[in-house]
XYZ file of C-alpha atoms in Angstrom:
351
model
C -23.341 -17.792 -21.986
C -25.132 -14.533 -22.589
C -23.371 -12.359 -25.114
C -23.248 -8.239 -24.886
C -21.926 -7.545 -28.435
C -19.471 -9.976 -28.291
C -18.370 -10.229 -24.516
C -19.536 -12.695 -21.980
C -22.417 -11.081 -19.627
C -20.979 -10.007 -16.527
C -21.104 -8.956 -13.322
C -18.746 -7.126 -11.181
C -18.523 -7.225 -7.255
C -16.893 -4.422 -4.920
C -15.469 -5.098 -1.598
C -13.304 -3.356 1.473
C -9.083 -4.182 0.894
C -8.891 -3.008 4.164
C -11.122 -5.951 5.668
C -9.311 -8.797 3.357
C -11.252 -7.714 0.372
C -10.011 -8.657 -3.307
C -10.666 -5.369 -4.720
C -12.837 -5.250 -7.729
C -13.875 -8.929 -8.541
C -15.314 -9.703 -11.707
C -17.293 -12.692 -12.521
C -19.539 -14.470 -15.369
C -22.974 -14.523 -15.249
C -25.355 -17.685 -16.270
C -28.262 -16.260 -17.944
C -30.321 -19.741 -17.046
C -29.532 -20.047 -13.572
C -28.133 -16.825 -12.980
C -24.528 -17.888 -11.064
C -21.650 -16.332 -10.793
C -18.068 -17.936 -12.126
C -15.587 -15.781 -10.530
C -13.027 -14.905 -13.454
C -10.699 -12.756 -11.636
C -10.030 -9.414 -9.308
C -7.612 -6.136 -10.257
C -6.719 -4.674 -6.678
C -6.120 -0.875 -8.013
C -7.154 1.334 -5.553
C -7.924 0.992 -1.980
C -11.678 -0.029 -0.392
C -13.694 0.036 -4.164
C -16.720 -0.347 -1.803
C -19.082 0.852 -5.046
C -19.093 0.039 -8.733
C -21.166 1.673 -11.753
C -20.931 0.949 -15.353
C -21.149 3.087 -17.934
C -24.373 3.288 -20.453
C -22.737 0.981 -22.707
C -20.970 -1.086 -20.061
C -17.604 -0.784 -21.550
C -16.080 1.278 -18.449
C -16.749 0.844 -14.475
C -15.934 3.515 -12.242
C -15.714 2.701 -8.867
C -15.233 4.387 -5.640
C -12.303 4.734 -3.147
C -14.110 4.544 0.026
C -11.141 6.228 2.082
C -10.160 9.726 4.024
C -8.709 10.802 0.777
C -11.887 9.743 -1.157
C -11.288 8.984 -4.861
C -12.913 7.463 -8.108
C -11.263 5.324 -10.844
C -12.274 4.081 -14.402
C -11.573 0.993 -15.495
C -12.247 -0.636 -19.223
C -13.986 -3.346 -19.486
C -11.685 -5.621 -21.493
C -10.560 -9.219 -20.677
C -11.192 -11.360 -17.754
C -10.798 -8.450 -15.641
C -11.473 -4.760 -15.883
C -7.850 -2.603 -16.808
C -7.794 0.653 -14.884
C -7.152 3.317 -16.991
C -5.310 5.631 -14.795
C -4.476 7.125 -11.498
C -7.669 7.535 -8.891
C -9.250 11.236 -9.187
C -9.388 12.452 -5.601
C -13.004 13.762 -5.188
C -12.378 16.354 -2.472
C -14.087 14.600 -0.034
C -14.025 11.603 2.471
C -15.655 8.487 2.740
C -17.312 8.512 -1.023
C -19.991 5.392 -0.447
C -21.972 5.602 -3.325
C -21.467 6.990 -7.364
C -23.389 6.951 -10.817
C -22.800 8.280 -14.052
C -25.059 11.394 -15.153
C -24.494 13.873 -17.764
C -20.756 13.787 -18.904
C -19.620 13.697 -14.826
C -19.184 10.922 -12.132
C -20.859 11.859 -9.069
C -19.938 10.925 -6.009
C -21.771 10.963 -2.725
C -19.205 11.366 0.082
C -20.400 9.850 3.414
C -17.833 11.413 5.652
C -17.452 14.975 4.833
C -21.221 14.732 3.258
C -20.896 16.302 0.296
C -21.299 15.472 -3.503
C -18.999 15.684 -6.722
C -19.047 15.884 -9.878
C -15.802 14.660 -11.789
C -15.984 15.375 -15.382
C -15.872 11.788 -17.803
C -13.836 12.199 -21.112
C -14.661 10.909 -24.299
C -13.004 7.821 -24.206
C -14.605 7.456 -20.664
C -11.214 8.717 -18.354
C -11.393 11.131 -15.811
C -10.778 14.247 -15.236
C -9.097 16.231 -12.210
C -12.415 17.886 -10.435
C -12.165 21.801 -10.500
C -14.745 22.764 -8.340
C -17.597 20.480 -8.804
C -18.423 19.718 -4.861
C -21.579 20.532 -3.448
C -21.500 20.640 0.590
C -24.170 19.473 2.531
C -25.267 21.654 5.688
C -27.689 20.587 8.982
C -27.887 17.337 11.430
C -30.260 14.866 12.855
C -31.661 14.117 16.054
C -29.396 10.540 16.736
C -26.651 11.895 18.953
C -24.155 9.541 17.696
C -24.783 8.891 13.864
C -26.486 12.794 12.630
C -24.283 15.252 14.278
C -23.542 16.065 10.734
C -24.509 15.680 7.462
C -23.707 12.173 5.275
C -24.430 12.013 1.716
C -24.907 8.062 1.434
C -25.790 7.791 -2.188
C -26.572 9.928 -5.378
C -28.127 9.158 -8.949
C -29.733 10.290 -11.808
C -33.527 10.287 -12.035
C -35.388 8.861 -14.373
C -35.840 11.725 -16.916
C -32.151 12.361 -17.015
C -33.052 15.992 -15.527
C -32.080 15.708 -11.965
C -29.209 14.208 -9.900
C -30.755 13.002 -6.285
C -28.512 12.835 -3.434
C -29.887 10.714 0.078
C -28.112 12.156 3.321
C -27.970 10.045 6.393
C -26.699 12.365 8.917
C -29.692 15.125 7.724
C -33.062 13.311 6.947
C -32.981 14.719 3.531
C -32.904 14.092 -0.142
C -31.633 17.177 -2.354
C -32.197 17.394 -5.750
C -29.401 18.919 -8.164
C -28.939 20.085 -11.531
C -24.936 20.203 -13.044
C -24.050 24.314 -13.783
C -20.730 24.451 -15.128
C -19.607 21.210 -14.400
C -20.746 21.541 -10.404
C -23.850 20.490 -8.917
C -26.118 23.219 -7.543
C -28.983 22.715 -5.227
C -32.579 22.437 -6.805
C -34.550 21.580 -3.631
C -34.232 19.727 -0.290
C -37.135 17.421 1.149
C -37.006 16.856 4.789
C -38.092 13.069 5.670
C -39.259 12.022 9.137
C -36.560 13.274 11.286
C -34.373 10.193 13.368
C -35.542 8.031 9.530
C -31.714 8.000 8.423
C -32.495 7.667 5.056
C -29.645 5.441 3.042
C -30.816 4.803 -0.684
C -33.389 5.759 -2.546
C -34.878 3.455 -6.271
C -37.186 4.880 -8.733
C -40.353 3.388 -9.986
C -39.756 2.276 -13.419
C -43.125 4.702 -13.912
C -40.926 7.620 -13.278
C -43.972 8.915 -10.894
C -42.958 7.272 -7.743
C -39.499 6.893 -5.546
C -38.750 4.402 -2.709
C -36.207 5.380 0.158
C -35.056 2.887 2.393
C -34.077 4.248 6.282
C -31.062 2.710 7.973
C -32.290 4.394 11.652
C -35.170 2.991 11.594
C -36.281 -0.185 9.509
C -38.711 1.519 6.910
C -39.103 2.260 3.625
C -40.322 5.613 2.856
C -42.662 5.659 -0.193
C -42.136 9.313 -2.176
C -44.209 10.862 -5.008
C -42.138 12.062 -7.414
C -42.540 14.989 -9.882
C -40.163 15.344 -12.569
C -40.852 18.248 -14.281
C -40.659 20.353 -10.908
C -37.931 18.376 -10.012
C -40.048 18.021 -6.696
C -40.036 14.972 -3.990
C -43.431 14.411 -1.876
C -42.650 11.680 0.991
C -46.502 9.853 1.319
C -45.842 7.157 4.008
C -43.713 4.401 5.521
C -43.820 1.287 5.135
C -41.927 -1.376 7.859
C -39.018 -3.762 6.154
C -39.943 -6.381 9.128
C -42.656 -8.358 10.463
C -42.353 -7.215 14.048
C -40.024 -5.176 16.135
C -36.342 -6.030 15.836
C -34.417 -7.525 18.487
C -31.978 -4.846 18.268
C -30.506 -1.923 15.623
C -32.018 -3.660 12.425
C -29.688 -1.703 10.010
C -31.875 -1.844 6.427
C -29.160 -1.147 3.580
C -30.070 -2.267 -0.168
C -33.245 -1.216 -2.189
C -34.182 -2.886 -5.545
C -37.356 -1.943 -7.481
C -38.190 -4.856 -9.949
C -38.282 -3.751 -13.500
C -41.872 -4.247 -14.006
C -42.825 -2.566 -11.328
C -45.025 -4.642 -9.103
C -42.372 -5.717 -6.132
C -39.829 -3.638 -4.227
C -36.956 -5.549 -2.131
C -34.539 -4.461 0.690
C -31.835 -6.145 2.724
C -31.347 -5.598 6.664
C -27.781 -6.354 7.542
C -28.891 -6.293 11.440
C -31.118 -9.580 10.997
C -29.929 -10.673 7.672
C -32.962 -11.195 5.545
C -34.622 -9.768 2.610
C -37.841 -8.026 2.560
C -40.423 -8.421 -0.353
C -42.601 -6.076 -1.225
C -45.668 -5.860 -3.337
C -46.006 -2.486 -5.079
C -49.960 -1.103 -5.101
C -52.140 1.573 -6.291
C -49.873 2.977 -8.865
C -47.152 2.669 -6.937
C -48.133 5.154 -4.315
C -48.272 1.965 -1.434
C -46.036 -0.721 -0.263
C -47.526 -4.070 1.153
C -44.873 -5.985 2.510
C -45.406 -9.942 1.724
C -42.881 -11.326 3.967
C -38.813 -11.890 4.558
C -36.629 -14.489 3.675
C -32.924 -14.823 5.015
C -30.308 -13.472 2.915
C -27.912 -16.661 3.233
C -25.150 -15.145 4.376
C -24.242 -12.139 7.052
C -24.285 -8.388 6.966
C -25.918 -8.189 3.560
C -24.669 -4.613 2.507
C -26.017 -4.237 -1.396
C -28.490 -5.959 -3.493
C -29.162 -6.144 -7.225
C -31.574 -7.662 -9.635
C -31.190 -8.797 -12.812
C -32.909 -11.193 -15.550
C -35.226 -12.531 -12.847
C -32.280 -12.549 -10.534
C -31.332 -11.173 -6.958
C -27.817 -10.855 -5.869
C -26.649 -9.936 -2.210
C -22.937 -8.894 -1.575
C -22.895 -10.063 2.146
C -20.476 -8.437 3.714
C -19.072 -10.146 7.275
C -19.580 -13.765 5.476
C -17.458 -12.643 2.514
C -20.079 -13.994 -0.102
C -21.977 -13.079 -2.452
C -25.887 -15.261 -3.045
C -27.982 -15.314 -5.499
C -31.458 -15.764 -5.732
C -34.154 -16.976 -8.107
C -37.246 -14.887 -8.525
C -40.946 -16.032 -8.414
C -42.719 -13.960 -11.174
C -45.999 -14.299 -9.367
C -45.259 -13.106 -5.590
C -41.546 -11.861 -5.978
C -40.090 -14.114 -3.477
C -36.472 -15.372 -4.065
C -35.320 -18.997 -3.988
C -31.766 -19.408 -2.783
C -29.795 -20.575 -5.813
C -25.883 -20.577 -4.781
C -23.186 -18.377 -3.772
C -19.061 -17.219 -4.622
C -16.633 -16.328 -2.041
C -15.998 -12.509 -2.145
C -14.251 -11.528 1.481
C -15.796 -7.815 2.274
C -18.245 -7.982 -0.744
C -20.139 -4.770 -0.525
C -22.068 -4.165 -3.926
C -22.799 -6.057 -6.884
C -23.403 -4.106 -10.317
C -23.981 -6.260 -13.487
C -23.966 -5.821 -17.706
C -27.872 -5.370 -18.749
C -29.275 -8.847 -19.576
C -28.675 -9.642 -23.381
C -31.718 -9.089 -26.091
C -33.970 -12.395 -26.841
């Protein structure tokens, strides 16, 4: 078993309480085959629909995807993860999505689309936020989905400069910088309007971003400048081979770490899409799809030549071999996870 300075390599899966859901589950990770070995779930804090790990993996915050939208820390000690205190509300509803970026949580709140910062201690706790929300403003054209806005996800960028927030309900991505503890706008970047966008992945180049659009099924392929803090949109690429048979619902977005293939998941069909990444990474060539093995896949992640897909209505989560040359996965197995939603795991060990 792979060995991160003394503990087993993990992996931790998130799922919705409210739909049967375990809570957090966490779970060894083969570094040969890449399965899961469930270990064990902690059930601390209602709908942990999204998990992040610290840079040195030794606390995982996770989300409380509810009206009264908290975060919570847990360390990473023993089978399963030991929460180290009460849930922070986040002044907001419906958090969806968080990562770590300079000494603060964020959040991205999906209901009252907005974004917070909660400060992180030394030790890795929380803090109560003071005023560290930044509200989104404007709407879409889909009646039902962008009468408002709906901050889906938000993460560092590769420099470590910027904090970039994707809002569903707006056709935007804002960039922010942390003032005092609260994040303050940079810039906004309008995508196609009706495009829905859901995540967004950064080129391991740092040049280049990818956002994937739940409205419609396409992948949005962004130049990115750093040093203005600055996001271009270029084109769109589709996640399917042909027209879907109905709302196709894209959700996850992987880059691979090298580079050279992007993937997405499209809970509406329930199949992965492979792309090859060209010409710097300014274009998207999409190779082909391959089901997902289970239903509703909500989140994917790679790892060590791995791809893992929290499938959400099935209650499983599959994982998936890698070809080096053309990216396609290869079914491997699967663990039962009722309401699995994301999948975050410890960086593979060093050779």
């Amino acid at each position: 078993m792979a060995d991160l300075g003394g503990r087993r390599r993990r992996a931790f899966i998130g799922s919705f309480t409210a739909a049967g859901g375990p809570g957090i589950v966490a779970a060894t990770v083969d570094p040969v085959s890449g399965a899961l070995t469930v270990l064990g779930s902690v059930n601390g804090v209602p709908d942990p629909s999204y998990l992040a790990l610290s840079a040195t993996g030794g606390t995982l915050y996770a989300v409380s995807e509810t009206a009264d939208g908290a975060v919570a820390a847990y360390r990473v000690t023993g089978d399963v993860p030991e929460q180290t205190g009460p849930p922070v509300p986040v002044g907001g509803s419906g958090p969806t999505h968080l990562s770590v970026f300079d000494g603060h949580v964020l959040t991205a709140n999906y209901g009252s689309g907005s974004v917070t910062a909660v400060p992180v201690r030394a030790d890795g706790t929380l803090a109560r936020v003071a005023s560290g929300v930044l509200r989104h403003t404007g709407s879409g054209p889909h009646t039902r989905r962008q009468q408002g806005p709906h901050a889906h996800q938000v993460q560092p960028d590769p420099s470590g400069r910027w904090a970039v927030s994707v809002d569903l309900g707006t056709d935007s991505v804002r960039v922010c910088a942390l003032r005092d503890g609260s994040p303050v706008l940079h810039r906004e970047h309008a995508l196609r309007p009706g495009s829905g966008p859901r995540h967004l992945a950064f080129h391991p180049g740092g040049g280049h971003a990818y956002v994937v659009n739940e409205l419609t099924p396409t992948v949005t392929v962004c130049r990115w400048d750093a040093s203005e803090g600055s996001l271009k949109p270029l084109s769109e690429a589709a996640v399917l081979p042909g027209a879907p048979a109905g709302d196709a619902y894209p959700s996850g977005l992987v880059v691979s770490p090298d580079g050279r293939f992007v993937w997405t998941a499209t809970r509406g069909e329930d199949v992965l899409s492979v792309f090859a990444v060209e010409g710097a990474g300014e274009t998207l060539r999409l190779i082909g799809t391959v089901p997902c093995a289970g239903i509703w896949p909500r989140a994917v992640a790679e790892s060590g030549g791995f791809l893992y897909v929290a499938n959400e209505r099935s209650g499983d989560v599959t994982w998936f071999s890698l070809d080096p040359a053309t990216g396609l996965p290869r079914r491997g197995g699967s663990v039962a996870v009722p309401a699995a939603s994301c999948v975050v795991l410890d960086r593979p060990a060093l050779p």
